[in-house]
XYZ file of C-alpha atoms in Angstrom:
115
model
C 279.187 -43.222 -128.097
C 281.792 -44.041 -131.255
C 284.890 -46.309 -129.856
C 287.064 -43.438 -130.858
C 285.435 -41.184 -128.031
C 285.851 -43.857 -125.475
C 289.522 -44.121 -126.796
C 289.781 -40.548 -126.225
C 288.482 -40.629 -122.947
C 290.409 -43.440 -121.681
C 293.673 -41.156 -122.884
C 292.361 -38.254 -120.995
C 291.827 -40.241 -117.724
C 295.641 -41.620 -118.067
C 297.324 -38.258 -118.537
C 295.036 -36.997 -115.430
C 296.213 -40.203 -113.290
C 299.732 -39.367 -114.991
C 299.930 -35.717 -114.072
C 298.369 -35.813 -110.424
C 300.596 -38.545 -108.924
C 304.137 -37.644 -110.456
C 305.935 -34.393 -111.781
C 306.578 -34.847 -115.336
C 307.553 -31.508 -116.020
C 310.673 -32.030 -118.084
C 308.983 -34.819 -120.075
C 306.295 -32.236 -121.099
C 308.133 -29.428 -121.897
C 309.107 -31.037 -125.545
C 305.777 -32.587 -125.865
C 303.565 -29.434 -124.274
C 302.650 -28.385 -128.199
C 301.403 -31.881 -129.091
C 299.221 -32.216 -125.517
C 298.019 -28.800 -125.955
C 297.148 -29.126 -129.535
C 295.127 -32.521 -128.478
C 293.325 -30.880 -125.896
C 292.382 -28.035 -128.058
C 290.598 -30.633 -130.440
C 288.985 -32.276 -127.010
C 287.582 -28.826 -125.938
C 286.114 -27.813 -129.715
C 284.463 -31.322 -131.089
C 284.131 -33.404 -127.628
C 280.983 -33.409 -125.487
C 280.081 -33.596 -122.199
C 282.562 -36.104 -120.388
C 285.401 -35.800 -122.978
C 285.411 -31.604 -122.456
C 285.371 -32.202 -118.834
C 288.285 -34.599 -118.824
C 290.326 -32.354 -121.007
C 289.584 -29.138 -118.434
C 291.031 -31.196 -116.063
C 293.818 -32.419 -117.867
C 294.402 -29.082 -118.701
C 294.865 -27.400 -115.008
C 297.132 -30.497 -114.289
C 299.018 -29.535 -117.234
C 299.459 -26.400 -116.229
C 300.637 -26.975 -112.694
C 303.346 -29.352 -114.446
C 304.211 -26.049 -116.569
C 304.300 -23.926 -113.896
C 304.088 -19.816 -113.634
C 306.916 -19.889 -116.564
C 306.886 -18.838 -120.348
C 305.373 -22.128 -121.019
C 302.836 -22.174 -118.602
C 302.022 -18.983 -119.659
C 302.184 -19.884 -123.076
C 299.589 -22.672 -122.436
C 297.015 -20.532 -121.053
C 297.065 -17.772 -123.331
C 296.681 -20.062 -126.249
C 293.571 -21.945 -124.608
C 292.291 -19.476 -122.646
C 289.492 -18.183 -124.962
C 288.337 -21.717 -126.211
C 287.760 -22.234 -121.869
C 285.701 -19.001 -122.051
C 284.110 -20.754 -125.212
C 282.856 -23.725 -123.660
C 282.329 -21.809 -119.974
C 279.855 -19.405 -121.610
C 278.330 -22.586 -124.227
C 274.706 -22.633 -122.779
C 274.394 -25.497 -124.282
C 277.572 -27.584 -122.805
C 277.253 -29.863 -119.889
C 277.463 -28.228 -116.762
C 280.455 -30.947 -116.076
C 282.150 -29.511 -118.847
C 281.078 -25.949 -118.123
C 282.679 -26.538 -114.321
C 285.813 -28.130 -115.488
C 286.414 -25.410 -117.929
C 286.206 -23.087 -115.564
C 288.463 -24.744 -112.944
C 291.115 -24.702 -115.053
C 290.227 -21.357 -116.105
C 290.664 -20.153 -112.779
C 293.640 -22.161 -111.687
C 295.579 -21.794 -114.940
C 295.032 -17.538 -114.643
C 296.162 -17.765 -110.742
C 299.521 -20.065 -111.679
C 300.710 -18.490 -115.329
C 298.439 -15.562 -116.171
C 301.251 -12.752 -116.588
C 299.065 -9.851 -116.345
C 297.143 -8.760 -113.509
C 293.713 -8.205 -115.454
């Protein structure tokens, strides 16, 4: 595994200490584009532990954002790259399961429409 992986994942496993012990929600909101965009590279060229760590992240993320436009916002623009990796036979079933945690949580917290 390349140092910049382990880097990565170290960074992953701060922001999901960060997010699950405080509420950060006003520090976020001007950084949410930035965090989002980093998890969206995660998701698409990580593997296995990195993809799971950023699912995670993710559904922390969105409980900081809550049901509002940003919260919203945040799962619309990730939602089908969770489906991606879900449905990826060929992902690690501890990415597969992360992705679709936070597939399910993010939908029940911010999803705007019913379907």
């Amino acid at each position: 595994v390349s140092r910049s992986t382990k880097m990565r994942q170290a960074a992953l496993q701060s922001l999901r200490l960060a997010f699950s012990s405080k509420i950060l929600s006003e520090f976020l909101l001007e950084r949410r584009l930035m965090l989002t965009d980093s998890l969206e590279k995660c998701l698409k060229k990580g593997k296995g532990e990195e993809q799971a760590l950023a699912g995670t992240v993710l559904t922390l993320l969105c409980l900081q954002m809550g049901s509002g436009p940003e919260g919203e916002e945040l799962f619309h623009s990730l939602k089908p790259l969770l489906i991606s990796v879900l449905t990826d036979s060929t992902a690690s079933p501890g990415a597969r399961q992360s992705c679709a945690m936070a597939l399910g949580m993010c939908c029940y917290i911010a999803a705007a429409d019913l379907e």
